[in-house]
PDB file of C-alpha atoms in Angstrom:
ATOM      1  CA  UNK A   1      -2.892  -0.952  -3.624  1.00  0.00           C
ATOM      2  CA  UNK A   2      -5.240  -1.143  -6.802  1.00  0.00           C
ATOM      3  CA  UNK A   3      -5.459   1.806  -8.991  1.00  0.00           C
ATOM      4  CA  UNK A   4      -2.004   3.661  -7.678  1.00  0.00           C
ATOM      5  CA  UNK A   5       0.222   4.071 -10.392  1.00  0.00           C
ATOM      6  CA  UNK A   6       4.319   4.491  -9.688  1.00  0.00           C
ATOM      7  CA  UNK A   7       4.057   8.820  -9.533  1.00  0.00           C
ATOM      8  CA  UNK A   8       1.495   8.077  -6.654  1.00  0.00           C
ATOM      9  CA  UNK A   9       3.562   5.344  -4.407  1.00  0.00           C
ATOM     10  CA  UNK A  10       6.381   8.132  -4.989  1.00  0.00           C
ATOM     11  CA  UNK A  11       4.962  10.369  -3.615  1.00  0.00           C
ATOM     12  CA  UNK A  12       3.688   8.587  -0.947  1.00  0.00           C
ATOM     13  CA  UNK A  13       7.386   8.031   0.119  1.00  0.00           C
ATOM     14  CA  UNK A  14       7.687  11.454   0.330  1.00  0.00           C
ATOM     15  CA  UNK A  15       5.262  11.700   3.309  1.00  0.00           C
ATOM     16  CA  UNK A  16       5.776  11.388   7.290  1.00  0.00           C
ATOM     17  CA  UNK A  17       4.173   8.006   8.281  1.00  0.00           C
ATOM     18  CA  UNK A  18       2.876   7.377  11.161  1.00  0.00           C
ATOM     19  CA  UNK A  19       0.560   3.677  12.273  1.00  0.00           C
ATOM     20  CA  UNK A  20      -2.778   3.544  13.543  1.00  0.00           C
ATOM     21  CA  UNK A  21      -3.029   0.228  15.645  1.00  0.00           C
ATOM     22  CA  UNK A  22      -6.223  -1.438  16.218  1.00  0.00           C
ATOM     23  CA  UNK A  23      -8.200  -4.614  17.467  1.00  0.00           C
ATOM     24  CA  UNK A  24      -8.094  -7.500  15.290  1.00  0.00           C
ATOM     25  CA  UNK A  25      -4.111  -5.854  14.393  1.00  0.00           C
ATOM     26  CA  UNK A  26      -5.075  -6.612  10.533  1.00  0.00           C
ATOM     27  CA  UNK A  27      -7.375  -3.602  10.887  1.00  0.00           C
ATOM     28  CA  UNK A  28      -4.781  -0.829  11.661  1.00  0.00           C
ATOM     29  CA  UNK A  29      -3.726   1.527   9.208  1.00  0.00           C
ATOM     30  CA  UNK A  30      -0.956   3.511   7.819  1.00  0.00           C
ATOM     31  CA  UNK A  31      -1.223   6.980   7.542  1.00  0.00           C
ATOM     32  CA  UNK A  32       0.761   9.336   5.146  1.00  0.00           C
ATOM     33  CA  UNK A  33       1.392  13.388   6.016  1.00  0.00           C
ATOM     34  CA  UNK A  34       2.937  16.369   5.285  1.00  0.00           C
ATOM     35  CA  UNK A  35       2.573  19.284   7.193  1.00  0.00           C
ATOM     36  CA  UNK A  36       3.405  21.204   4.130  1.00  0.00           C
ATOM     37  CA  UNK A  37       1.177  20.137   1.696  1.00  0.00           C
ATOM     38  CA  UNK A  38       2.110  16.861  -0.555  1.00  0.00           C
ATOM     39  CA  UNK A  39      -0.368  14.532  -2.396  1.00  0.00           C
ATOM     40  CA  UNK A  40      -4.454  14.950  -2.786  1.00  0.00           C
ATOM     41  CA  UNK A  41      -5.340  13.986   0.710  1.00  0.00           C
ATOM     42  CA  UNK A  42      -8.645  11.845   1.346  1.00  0.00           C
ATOM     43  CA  UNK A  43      -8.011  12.344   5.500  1.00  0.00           C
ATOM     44  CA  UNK A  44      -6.833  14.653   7.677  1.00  0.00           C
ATOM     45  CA  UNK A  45      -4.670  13.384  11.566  1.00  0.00           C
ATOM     46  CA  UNK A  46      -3.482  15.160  14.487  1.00  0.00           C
ATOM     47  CA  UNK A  47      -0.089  14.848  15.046  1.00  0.00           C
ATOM     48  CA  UNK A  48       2.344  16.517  17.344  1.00  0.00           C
ATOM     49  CA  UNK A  49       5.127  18.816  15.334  1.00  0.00           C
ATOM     50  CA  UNK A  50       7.328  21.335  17.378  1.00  0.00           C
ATOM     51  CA  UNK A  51       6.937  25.152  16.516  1.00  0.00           C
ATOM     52  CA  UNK A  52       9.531  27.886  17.591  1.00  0.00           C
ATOM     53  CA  UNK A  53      10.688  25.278  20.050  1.00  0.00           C
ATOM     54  CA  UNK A  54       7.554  23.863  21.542  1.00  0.00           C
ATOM     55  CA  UNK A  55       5.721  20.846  20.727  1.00  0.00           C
ATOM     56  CA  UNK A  56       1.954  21.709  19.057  1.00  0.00           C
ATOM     57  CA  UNK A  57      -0.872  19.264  18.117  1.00  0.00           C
ATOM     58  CA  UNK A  58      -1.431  20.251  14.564  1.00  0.00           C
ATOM     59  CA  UNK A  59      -4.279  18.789  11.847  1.00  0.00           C
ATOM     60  CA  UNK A  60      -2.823  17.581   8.998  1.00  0.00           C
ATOM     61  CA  UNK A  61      -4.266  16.097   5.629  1.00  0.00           C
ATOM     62  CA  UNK A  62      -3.387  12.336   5.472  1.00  0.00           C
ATOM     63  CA  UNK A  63      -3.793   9.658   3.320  1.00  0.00           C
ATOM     64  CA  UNK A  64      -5.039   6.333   5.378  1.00  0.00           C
ATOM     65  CA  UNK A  65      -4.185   3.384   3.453  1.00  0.00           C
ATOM     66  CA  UNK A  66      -5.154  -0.788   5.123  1.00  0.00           C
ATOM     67  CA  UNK A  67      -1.757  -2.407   5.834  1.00  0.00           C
ATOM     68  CA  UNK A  68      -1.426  -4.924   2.677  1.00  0.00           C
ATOM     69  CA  UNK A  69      -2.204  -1.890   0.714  1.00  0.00           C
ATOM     70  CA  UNK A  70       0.411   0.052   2.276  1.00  0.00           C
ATOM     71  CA  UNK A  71       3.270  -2.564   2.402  1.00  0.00           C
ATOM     72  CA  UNK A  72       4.197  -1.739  -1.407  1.00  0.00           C
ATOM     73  CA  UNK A  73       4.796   1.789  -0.539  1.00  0.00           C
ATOM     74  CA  UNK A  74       6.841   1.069   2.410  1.00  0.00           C
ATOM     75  CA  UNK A  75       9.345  -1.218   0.343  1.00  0.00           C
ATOM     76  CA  UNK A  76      10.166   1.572  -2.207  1.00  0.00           C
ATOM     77  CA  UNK A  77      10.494   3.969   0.903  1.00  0.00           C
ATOM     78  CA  UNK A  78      12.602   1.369   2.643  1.00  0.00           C
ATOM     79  CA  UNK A  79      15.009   0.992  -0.978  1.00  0.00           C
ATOM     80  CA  UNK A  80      18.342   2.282  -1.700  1.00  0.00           C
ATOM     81  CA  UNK A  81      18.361   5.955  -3.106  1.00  0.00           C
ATOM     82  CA  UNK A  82      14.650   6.055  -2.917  1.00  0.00           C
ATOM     83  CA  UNK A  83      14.753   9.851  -1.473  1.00  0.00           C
ATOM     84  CA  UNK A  84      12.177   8.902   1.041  1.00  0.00           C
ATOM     85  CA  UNK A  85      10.816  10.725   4.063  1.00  0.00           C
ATOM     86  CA  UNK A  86      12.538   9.684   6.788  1.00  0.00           C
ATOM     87  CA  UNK A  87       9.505   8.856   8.580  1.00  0.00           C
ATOM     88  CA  UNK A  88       8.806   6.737   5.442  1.00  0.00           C
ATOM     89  CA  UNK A  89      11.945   5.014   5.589  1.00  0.00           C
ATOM     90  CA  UNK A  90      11.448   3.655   9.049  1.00  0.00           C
ATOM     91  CA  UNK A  91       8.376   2.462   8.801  1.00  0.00           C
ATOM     92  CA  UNK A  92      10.075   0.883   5.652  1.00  0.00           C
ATOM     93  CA  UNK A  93      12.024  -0.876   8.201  1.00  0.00           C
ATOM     94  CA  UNK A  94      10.030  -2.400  10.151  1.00  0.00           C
ATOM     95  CA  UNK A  95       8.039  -3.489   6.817  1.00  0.00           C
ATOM     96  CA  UNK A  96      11.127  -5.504   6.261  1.00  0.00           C
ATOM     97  CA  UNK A  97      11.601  -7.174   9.810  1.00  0.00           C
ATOM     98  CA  UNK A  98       7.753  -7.949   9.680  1.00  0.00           C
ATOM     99  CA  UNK A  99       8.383  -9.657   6.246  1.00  0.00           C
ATOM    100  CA  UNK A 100      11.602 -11.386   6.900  1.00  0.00           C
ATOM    101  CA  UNK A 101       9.477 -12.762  10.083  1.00  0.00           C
ATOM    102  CA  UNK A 102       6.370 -13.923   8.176  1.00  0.00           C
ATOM    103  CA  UNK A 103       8.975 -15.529   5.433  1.00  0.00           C
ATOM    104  CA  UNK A 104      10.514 -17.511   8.191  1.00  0.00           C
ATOM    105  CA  UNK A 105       7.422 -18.839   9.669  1.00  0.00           C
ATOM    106  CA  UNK A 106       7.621 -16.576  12.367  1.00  0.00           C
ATOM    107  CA  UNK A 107       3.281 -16.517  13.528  1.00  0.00           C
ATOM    108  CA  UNK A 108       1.723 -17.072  16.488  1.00  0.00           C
ATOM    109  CA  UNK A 109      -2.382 -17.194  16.931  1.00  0.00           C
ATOM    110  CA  UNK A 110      -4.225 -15.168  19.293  1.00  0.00           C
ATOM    111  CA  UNK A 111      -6.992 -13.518  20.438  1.00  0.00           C
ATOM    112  CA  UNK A 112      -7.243 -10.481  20.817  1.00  0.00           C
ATOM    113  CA  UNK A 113      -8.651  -8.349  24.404  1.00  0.00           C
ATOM    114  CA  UNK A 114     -12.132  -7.985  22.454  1.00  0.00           C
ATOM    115  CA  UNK A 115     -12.078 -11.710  21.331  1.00  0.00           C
ATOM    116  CA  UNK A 116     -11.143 -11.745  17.924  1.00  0.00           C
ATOM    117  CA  UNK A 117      -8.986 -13.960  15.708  1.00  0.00           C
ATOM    118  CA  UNK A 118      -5.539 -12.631  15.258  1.00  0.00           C
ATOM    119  CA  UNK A 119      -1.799 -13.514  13.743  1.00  0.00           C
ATOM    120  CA  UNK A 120       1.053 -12.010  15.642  1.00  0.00           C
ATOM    121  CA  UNK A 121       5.111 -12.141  14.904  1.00  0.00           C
ATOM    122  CA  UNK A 122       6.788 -15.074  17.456  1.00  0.00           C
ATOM    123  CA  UNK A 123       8.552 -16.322  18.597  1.00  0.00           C
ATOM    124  CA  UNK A 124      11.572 -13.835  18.347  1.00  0.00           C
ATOM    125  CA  UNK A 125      15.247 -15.524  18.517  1.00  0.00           C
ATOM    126  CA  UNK A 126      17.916 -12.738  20.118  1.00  0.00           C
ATOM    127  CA  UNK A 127      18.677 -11.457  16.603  1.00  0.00           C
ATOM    128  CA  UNK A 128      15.165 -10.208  16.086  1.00  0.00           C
ATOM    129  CA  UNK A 129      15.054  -8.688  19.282  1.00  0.00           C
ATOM    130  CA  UNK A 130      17.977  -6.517  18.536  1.00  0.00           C
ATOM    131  CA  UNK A 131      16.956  -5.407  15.050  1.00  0.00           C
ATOM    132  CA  UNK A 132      13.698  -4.546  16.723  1.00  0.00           C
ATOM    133  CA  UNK A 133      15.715  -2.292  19.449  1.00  0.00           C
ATOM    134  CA  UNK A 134      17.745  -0.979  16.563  1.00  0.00           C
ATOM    135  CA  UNK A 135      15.459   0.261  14.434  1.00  0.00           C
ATOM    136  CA  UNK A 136      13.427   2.003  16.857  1.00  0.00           C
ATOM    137  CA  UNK A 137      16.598   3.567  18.656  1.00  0.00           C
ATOM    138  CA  UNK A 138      16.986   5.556  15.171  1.00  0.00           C
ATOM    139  CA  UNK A 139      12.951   6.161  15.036  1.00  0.00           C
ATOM    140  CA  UNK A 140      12.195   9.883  14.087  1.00  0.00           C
ATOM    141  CA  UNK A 141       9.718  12.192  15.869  1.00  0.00           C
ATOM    142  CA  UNK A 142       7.540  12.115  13.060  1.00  0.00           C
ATOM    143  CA  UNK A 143       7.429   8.430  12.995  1.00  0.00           C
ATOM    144  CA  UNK A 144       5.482   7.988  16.077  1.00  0.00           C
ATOM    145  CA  UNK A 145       3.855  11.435  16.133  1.00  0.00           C
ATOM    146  CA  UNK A 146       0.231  11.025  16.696  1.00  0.00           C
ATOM    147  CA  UNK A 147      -0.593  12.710  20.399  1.00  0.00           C
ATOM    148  CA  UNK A 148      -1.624  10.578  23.485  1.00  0.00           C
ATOM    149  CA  UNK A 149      -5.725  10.689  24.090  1.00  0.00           C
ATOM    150  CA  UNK A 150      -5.933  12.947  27.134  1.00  0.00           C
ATOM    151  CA  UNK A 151      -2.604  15.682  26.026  1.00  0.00           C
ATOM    152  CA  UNK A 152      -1.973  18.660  24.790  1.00  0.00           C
ATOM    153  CA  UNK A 153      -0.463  22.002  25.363  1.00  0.00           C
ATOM    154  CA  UNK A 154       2.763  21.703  27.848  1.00  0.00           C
ATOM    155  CA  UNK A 155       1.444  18.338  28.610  1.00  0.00           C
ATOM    156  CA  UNK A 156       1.367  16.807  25.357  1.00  0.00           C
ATOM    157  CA  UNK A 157       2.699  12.985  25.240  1.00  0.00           C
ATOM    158  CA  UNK A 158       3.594  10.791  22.446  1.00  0.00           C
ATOM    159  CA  UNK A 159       3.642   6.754  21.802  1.00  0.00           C
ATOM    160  CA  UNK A 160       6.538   4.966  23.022  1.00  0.00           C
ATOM    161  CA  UNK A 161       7.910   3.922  19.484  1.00  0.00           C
ATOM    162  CA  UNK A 162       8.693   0.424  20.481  1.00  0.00           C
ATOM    163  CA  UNK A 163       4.922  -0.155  21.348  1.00  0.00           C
ATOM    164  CA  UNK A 164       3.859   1.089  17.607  1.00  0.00           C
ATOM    165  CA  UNK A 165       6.626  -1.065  15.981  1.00  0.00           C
ATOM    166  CA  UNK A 166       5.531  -4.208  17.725  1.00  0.00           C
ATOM    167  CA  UNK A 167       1.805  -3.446  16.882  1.00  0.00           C
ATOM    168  CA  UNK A 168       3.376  -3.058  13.261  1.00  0.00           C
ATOM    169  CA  UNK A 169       4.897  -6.077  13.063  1.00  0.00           C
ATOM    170  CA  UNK A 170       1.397  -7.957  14.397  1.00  0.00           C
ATOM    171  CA  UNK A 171      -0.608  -5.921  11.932  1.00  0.00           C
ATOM    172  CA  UNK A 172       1.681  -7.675   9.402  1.00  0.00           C
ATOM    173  CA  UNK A 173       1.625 -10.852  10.620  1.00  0.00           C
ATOM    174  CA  UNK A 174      -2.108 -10.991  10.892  1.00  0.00           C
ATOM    175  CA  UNK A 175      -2.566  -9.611   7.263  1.00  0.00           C
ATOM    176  CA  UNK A 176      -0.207 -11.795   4.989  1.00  0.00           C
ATOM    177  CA  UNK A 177      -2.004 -15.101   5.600  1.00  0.00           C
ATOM    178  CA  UNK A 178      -5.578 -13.861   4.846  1.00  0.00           C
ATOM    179  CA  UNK A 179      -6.233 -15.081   1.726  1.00  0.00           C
ATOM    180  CA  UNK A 180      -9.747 -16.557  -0.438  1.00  0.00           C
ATOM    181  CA  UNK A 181      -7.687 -19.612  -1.214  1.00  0.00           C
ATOM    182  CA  UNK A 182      -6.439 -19.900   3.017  1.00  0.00           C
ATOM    183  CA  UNK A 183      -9.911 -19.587   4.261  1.00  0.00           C
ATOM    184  CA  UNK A 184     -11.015 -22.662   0.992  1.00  0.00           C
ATOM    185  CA  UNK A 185      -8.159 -25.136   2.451  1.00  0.00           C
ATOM    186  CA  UNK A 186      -9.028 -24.522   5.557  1.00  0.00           C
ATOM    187  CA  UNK A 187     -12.842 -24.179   5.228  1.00  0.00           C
ATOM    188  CA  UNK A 188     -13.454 -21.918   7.902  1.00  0.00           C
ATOM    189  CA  UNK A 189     -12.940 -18.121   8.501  1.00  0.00           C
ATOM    190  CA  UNK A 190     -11.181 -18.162  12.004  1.00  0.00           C
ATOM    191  CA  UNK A 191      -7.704 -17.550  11.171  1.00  0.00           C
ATOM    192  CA  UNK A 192      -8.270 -16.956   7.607  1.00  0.00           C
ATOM    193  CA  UNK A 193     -10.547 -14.510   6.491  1.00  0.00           C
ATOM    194  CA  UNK A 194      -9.886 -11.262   6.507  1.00  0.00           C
ATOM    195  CA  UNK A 195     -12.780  -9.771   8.162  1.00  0.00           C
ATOM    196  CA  UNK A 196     -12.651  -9.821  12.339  1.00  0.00           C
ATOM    197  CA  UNK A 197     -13.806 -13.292  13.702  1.00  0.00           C
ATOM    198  CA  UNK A 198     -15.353 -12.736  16.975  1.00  0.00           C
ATOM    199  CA  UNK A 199     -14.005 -16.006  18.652  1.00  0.00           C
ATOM    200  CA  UNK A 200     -13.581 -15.900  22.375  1.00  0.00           C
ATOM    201  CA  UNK A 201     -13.809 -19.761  22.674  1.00  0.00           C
ATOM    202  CA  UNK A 202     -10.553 -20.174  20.910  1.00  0.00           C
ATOM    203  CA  UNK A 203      -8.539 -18.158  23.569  1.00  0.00           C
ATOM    204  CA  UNK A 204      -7.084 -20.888  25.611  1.00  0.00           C
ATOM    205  CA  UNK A 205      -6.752 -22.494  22.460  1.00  0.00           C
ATOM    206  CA  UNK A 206      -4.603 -19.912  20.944  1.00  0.00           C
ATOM    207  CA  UNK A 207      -2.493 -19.578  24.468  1.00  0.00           C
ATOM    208  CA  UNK A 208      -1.593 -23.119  24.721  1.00  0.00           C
ATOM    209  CA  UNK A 209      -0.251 -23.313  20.896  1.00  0.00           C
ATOM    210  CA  UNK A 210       1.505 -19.929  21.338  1.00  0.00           C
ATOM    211  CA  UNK A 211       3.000 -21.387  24.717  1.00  0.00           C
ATOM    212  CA  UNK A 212       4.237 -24.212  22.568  1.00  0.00           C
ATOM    213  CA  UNK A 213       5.665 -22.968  20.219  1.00  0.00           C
ATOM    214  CA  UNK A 214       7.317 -20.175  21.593  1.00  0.00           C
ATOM    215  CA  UNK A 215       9.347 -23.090  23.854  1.00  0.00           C
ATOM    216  CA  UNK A 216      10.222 -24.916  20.709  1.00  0.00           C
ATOM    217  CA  UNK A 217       7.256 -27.661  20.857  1.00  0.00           C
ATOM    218  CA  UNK A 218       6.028 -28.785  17.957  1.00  0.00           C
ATOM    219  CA  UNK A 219       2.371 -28.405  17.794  1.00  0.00           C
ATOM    220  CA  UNK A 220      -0.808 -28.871  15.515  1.00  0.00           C
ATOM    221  CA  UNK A 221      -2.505 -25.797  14.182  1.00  0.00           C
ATOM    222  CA  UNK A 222      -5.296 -27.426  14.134  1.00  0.00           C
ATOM    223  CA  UNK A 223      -8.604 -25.885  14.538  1.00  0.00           C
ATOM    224  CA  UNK A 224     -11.861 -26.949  16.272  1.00  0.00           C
ATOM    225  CA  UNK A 225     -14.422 -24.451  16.427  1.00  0.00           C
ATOM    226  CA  UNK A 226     -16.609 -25.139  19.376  1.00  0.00           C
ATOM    227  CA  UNK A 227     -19.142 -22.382  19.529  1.00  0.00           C
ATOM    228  CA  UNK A 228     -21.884 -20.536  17.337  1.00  0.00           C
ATOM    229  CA  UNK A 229     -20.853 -19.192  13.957  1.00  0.00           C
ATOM    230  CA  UNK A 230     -18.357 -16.418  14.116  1.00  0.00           C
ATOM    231  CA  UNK A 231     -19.244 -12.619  15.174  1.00  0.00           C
ATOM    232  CA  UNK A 232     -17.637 -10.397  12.496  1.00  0.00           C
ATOM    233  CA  UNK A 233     -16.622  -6.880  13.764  1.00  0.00           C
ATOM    234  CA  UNK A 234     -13.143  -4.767  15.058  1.00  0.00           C
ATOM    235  CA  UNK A 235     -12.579  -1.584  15.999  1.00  0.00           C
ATOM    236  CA  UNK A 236      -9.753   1.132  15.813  1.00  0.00           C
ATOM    237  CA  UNK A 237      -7.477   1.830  19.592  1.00  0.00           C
ATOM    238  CA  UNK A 238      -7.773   4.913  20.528  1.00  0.00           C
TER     239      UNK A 238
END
């Protein structure tokens, strides 16, 4: 988060968040609102807010920042006496659980549907599970806001907040290892870099490690790349 000095990340906190999942997860982002005005806004985001009883799909200005950028923000919501949104402070949350998971070792690879390299949270023991539940049991409205594709007026539909969180926690997981110095020891991008890798080859690959290791197998992490160079690319769900 270059360039944001402490007055900004405050009031950051101060915002509604909401997440924006995508394909590779690395590529979502978190977006800060406030219906009522807040900080200089680069964005604007629909999001759903309830007026004189009924729910409304509203345009907001936003502030879109990439996950790692976003993570410091999160923390100070996510602090004791920090005064944050409580939007903010959720997403805060789940910062936390994805963090506690990554420090624990707690990554799976995948691929992703459109064939891309990807790091996701796993295997979860009971105790993760729960906190999971927990924390989205006290999600607010505001927290998963951002209307279905397809909804509006009487029929407008939101995200189930468990969905989001999850994404969240991926999105995490498949930023925190991307690093210059990863992709040197490694000496290859799959995995590692933190642009998309289009690498459909490495799917079965990626299922049979993930199998492993979610049943308590030791296995190598090892990677062959058997095809062409990798595609670069990714694209926001909608």
């Amino acid at each position: 988060m270059a360039g944001k000095t402490g007055a900004e990340v405050e009031d950051l906190t101060r915002c509604a968040v909401l997440f924006e999942a995508a394909d590779p997860p690395r590529t979502g982002t978190v977006v800060f609102w406030n219906a009522h005005g807040g900080p200089p806004a680069r964005d604007e985001v629909d999001v759903v807010v309830v007026e004189d009883g009924t729910p409304v799909i509203r345009t907001v200005p936003a502030v879109r920042l990439p996950v790692a950028d976003a993570l410091p923000v999160l923390a100070r919501a996510a602090g004791p006496g920090a005064g944050a949104d409580p939007a903010a402070a959720f997403w805060g949350g789940a910062a936390a659980i994805a963090l506690h998971l990554a420090a624990r070792e707690r990554l799976l690879p995948g691929v992703t549907p459109d064939g891309y390299d990807a790091w996701r949270v796993g295997p979860l023991d009971l105790d993760d599970v729960r906190r999971v539940r927990e924390l989205v049991a006290a999600a607010p409205p505001e927290a998963y806001a951002t209307p279905l594709a397809g909804t509006g007026g009487a029929a407008v539909r939101l995200p189930e907040p468990e969905g989001l969180v999850r994404a969240f926690l991926d999105a995490v997981a498949d930023t925190l290892p991307r690093t210059p110095a990863a992709q040197a020891a490694t000496g290859r991008a799959a995995f590692a870099a933190a642009e998309p890798q289009y690498v459909p080859q490495l799917r079965g690959w990626a299922e049979e490690v993930s199998a492993g290791l979610d049943s308590g197998v030791r296995v190598s992490l090892r990677i062959e790349l058997v095809a062409a160079e990798p595609k670069t690319g990714g694209h926001r769900q909608g």
